[in-house]
Coordinates of N, CA, C and O in Angstrom, one line a residue:
M1 N -21.5 5.6 6.3 CA -20.2 5.9 5.8 C -20.2 7.0 4.8 O -21.1 7.0 3.9
A2 N -19.2 7.9 4.8 CA -19.1 8.9 3.8 C -17.9 8.6 2.9 O -17.0 8.0 3.2
N3 N -18.1 9.0 1.6 CA -17.1 8.8 0.6 C -16.6 10.2 0.1 O -17.5 11.0 -0.2
S4 N -15.3 10.3 -0.1 CA -14.8 11.6 -0.7 C -13.6 11.2 -1.6 O -13.0 10.2 -1.4
T5 N -13.4 12.1 -2.5 CA -12.2 11.9 -3.4 C -11.4 13.2 -3.4 O -11.9 14.3 -3.3
W6 N -10.1 13.0 -3.5 CA -9.1 14.1 -3.4 C -8.0 13.8 -4.5 O -7.9 12.7 -4.9
T7 N -7.3 14.8 -4.9 CA -6.3 14.7 -5.9 C -4.9 15.0 -5.2 O -4.8 16.1 -4.6
V8 N -4.0 14.2 -5.4 CA -2.6 14.3 -4.8 C -1.6 14.4 -6.0 O -1.7 13.6 -6.9
T9 N -0.7 15.3 -5.9 CA 0.4 15.4 -6.9 C 1.7 14.9 -6.3 O 1.9 15.0 -5.1
G10 N 2.6 14.5 -7.2 CA 4.0 14.1 -6.8 C 4.2 12.6 -6.6 O 5.3 12.2 -6.4
M11 N 3.2 11.8 -6.7 CA 3.3 10.4 -6.5 C 3.9 9.8 -7.8 O 3.3 10.1 -8.9
T12 N 4.9 8.9 -7.7 CA 5.5 8.3 -8.9 C 5.6 6.8 -8.9 O 6.0 6.2 -9.9
C13 N 5.4 6.2 -7.7 CA 5.6 4.8 -7.6 C 4.8 4.1 -6.5 O 4.0 4.8 -5.8
G14 N 4.9 2.8 -6.3 CA 4.2 2.1 -5.3 C 4.5 2.6 -3.9 O 3.6 2.6 -3.0
H15 N 5.7 3.0 -3.7 CA 6.1 3.5 -2.3 C 5.3 4.7 -2.0 O 4.8 5.0 -0.9
C16 N 5.1 5.6 -3.0 CA 4.3 6.8 -2.9 C 2.9 6.5 -2.5 O 2.3 7.1 -1.6
V17 N 2.3 5.5 -3.2 CA 0.9 5.1 -2.9 C 0.8 4.6 -1.4 O -0.1 4.9 -0.7
K18 N 1.8 3.8 -1.0 CA 1.8 3.2 0.3 C 1.9 4.3 1.4 O 1.2 4.3 2.4
A19 N 2.8 5.3 1.1 CA 3.0 6.4 2.1 C 1.7 7.2 2.2 O 1.3 7.5 3.4
V20 N 1.1 7.5 1.2 CA -0.2 8.3 1.2 C -1.3 7.5 1.9 O -2.0 7.9 2.8
T21 N -1.4 6.2 1.5 CA -2.4 5.3 2.1 C -2.2 5.2 3.6 O -3.2 5.3 4.4
D22 N -1.0 5.0 4.1 CA -0.7 4.9 5.5 C -1.1 6.1 6.3 O -1.7 6.1 7.3
E23 N -0.7 7.3 5.7 CA -1.0 8.6 6.5 C -2.5 8.9 6.5 O -3.0 9.3 7.5
V24 N -3.1 8.7 5.4 CA -4.6 9.0 5.3 C -5.4 8.0 6.2 O -6.3 8.3 6.9
S25 N -4.9 6.7 6.1 CA -5.6 5.7 6.9 C -5.5 6.0 8.4 O -6.4 5.5 9.2
A26 N -4.5 6.7 8.9 CA -4.3 7.0 10.3 C -5.3 8.1 10.8 O -5.4 8.3 12.0
L27 N -6.0 8.8 9.9 CA -6.9 9.8 10.3 C -8.1 9.2 11.0 O -8.5 8.1 10.6
D28 N -8.7 9.9 12.0 CA -9.8 9.3 12.8 C -11.0 9.0 11.9 O -11.4 9.8 11.0
G29 N -11.5 7.8 12.1 CA -12.8 7.5 11.4 C -12.6 6.9 10.0 O -13.5 6.5 9.4
V30 N -11.4 6.9 9.4 CA -11.1 6.4 8.1 C -11.2 4.9 8.1 O -10.5 4.2 8.8
A31 N -12.0 4.3 7.2 CA -12.2 2.9 7.1 C -11.5 2.3 5.9 O -11.0 1.2 6.0
A32 N -11.3 3.1 4.8 CA -10.7 2.5 3.7 C -10.1 3.7 2.8 O -10.6 4.8 2.8
V33 N -9.0 3.4 2.2 CA -8.3 4.4 1.3 C -7.9 3.6 0.1 O -7.3 2.6 0.1
E34 N -8.2 4.2 -1.1 CA -7.8 3.7 -2.4 C -7.1 4.8 -3.1 O -7.6 5.9 -3.3
V35 N -5.8 4.5 -3.6 CA -5.0 5.5 -4.3 C -4.8 5.0 -5.7 O -4.3 3.9 -5.9
D36 N -5.1 5.8 -6.7 CA -4.8 5.5 -8.1 C -3.6 6.3 -8.5 O -3.6 7.5 -8.6
L37 N -2.5 5.6 -8.6 CA -1.2 6.3 -8.9 C -1.3 7.0 -10.2 O -0.7 8.2 -10.3
E38 N -1.9 6.5 -11.3 CA -1.9 7.1 -12.6 C -2.6 8.5 -12.6 O -2.1 9.4 -13.2
T39 N -3.7 8.6 -11.9 CA -4.5 9.8 -11.9 C -4.3 10.7 -10.7 O -4.6 11.9 -10.7
G40 N -3.7 10.1 -9.6 CA -3.5 10.9 -8.4 C -4.7 11.0 -7.5 O -4.7 11.7 -6.5
V41 N -5.8 10.3 -7.9 CA -7.0 10.3 -7.1 C -6.9 9.4 -5.9 O -6.5 8.3 -6.0
V42 N -7.3 10.0 -4.8 CA -7.3 9.3 -3.5 C -8.8 9.2 -3.1 O -9.4 10.3 -2.8
A43 N -9.4 8.0 -3.0 CA -10.7 7.8 -2.5 C -10.7 7.4 -1.1 O -10.0 6.4 -0.7
V44 N -11.5 8.1 -0.3 CA -11.5 7.8 1.2 C -13.0 7.5 1.6 O -13.9 8.1 1.3
T45 N -13.1 6.4 2.3 CA -14.3 6.0 3.0 C -14.1 6.1 4.5 O -13.2 5.6 5.0
A46 N -15.0 6.9 5.1 CA -14.8 7.2 6.5 C -16.2 7.4 7.2 O -17.2 7.7 6.5
A47 N -16.1 7.4 8.5 CA -17.4 7.7 9.3 C -17.9 9.1 8.9 O -19.1 9.2 8.7
T48 N -17.0 10.0 8.8 CA -17.4 11.4 8.3 C -16.2 11.8 7.4 O -15.1 11.4 7.6
D49 N -16.5 12.6 6.4 CA -15.5 13.0 5.5 C -14.4 13.8 6.3 O -14.7 14.7 7.1
P50 N -13.1 13.5 6.0 CA -12.0 14.3 6.6 C -12.1 15.7 6.0 O -12.5 16.0 4.9
T51 N -11.7 16.7 6.8 CA -11.6 18.1 6.4 C -10.4 18.3 5.4 O -9.5 17.4 5.4
R52 N -10.5 19.3 4.7 CA -9.3 19.6 3.8 C -8.0 19.8 4.6 O -7.0 19.3 4.2
E53 N -8.1 20.4 5.8 CA -6.9 20.6 6.6 C -6.4 19.2 7.1 O -5.2 19.0 7.1
Q54 N -7.2 18.3 7.4 CA -6.8 17.0 7.8 C -6.1 16.2 6.7 O -5.1 15.6 6.8
M55 N -6.8 16.3 5.5 CA -6.2 15.6 4.4 C -4.9 16.2 3.9 O -3.9 15.5 3.6
S56 N -4.8 17.5 3.9 CA -3.6 18.2 3.5 C -2.5 17.9 4.5 O -1.3 17.6 4.0
A57 N -2.7 17.8 5.8 CA -1.7 17.5 6.7 C -1.2 16.1 6.5 O 0.0 15.8 6.6
A58 N -2.1 15.1 6.3 CA -1.7 13.7 6.1 C -0.9 13.5 4.8 O 0.1 12.9 4.8
V59 N -1.4 14.2 3.8 CA -0.7 14.1 2.5 C 0.7 14.7 2.6 O 1.7 14.2 2.1
D60 N 0.8 15.9 3.2 CA 2.0 16.6 3.4 C 3.0 15.7 4.2 O 4.2 15.7 3.9
E61 N 2.5 15.1 5.3 CA 3.3 14.2 6.1 C 3.9 13.1 5.3 O 5.1 12.6 5.5
A62 N 3.2 12.6 4.3 CA 3.7 11.5 3.4 C 4.7 12.1 2.4 O 5.4 11.3 1.7
G63 N 4.7 13.4 2.2 CA 5.7 14.0 1.3 C 5.1 14.5 0.0 O 5.9 14.7 -1.0
Y64 N 3.8 14.6 -0.1 CA 3.2 15.0 -1.4 C 2.2 16.2 -1.2 O 2.1 16.7 -0.1
T65 N 1.6 16.6 -2.2 CA 0.8 17.8 -2.2 C -0.7 17.5 -2.5 O -1.0 16.9 -3.6
L66 N -1.6 18.0 -1.7 CA -3.0 17.9 -2.0 C -3.4 19.1 -2.9 O -3.0 20.2 -2.7
V67 N -4.1 18.8 -4.0 CA -4.5 19.8 -5.0 C -5.7 20.5 -4.5 O -6.6 19.9 -3.9

């Protein structure tokens, strides 16, 4: 398993965390997603690290911005 961390801006509440978690979890090979609302850090455990394009698309779909 590969682990990667990303920073997302614009999240302000638990709904934001759920939206980002749901979209990132839907990416192929993702086994776990942990979102820290306070820091904006999204930790992803996956078979292979998602590409920046994949993460950006998932975060954008949730309504937020990948830094």
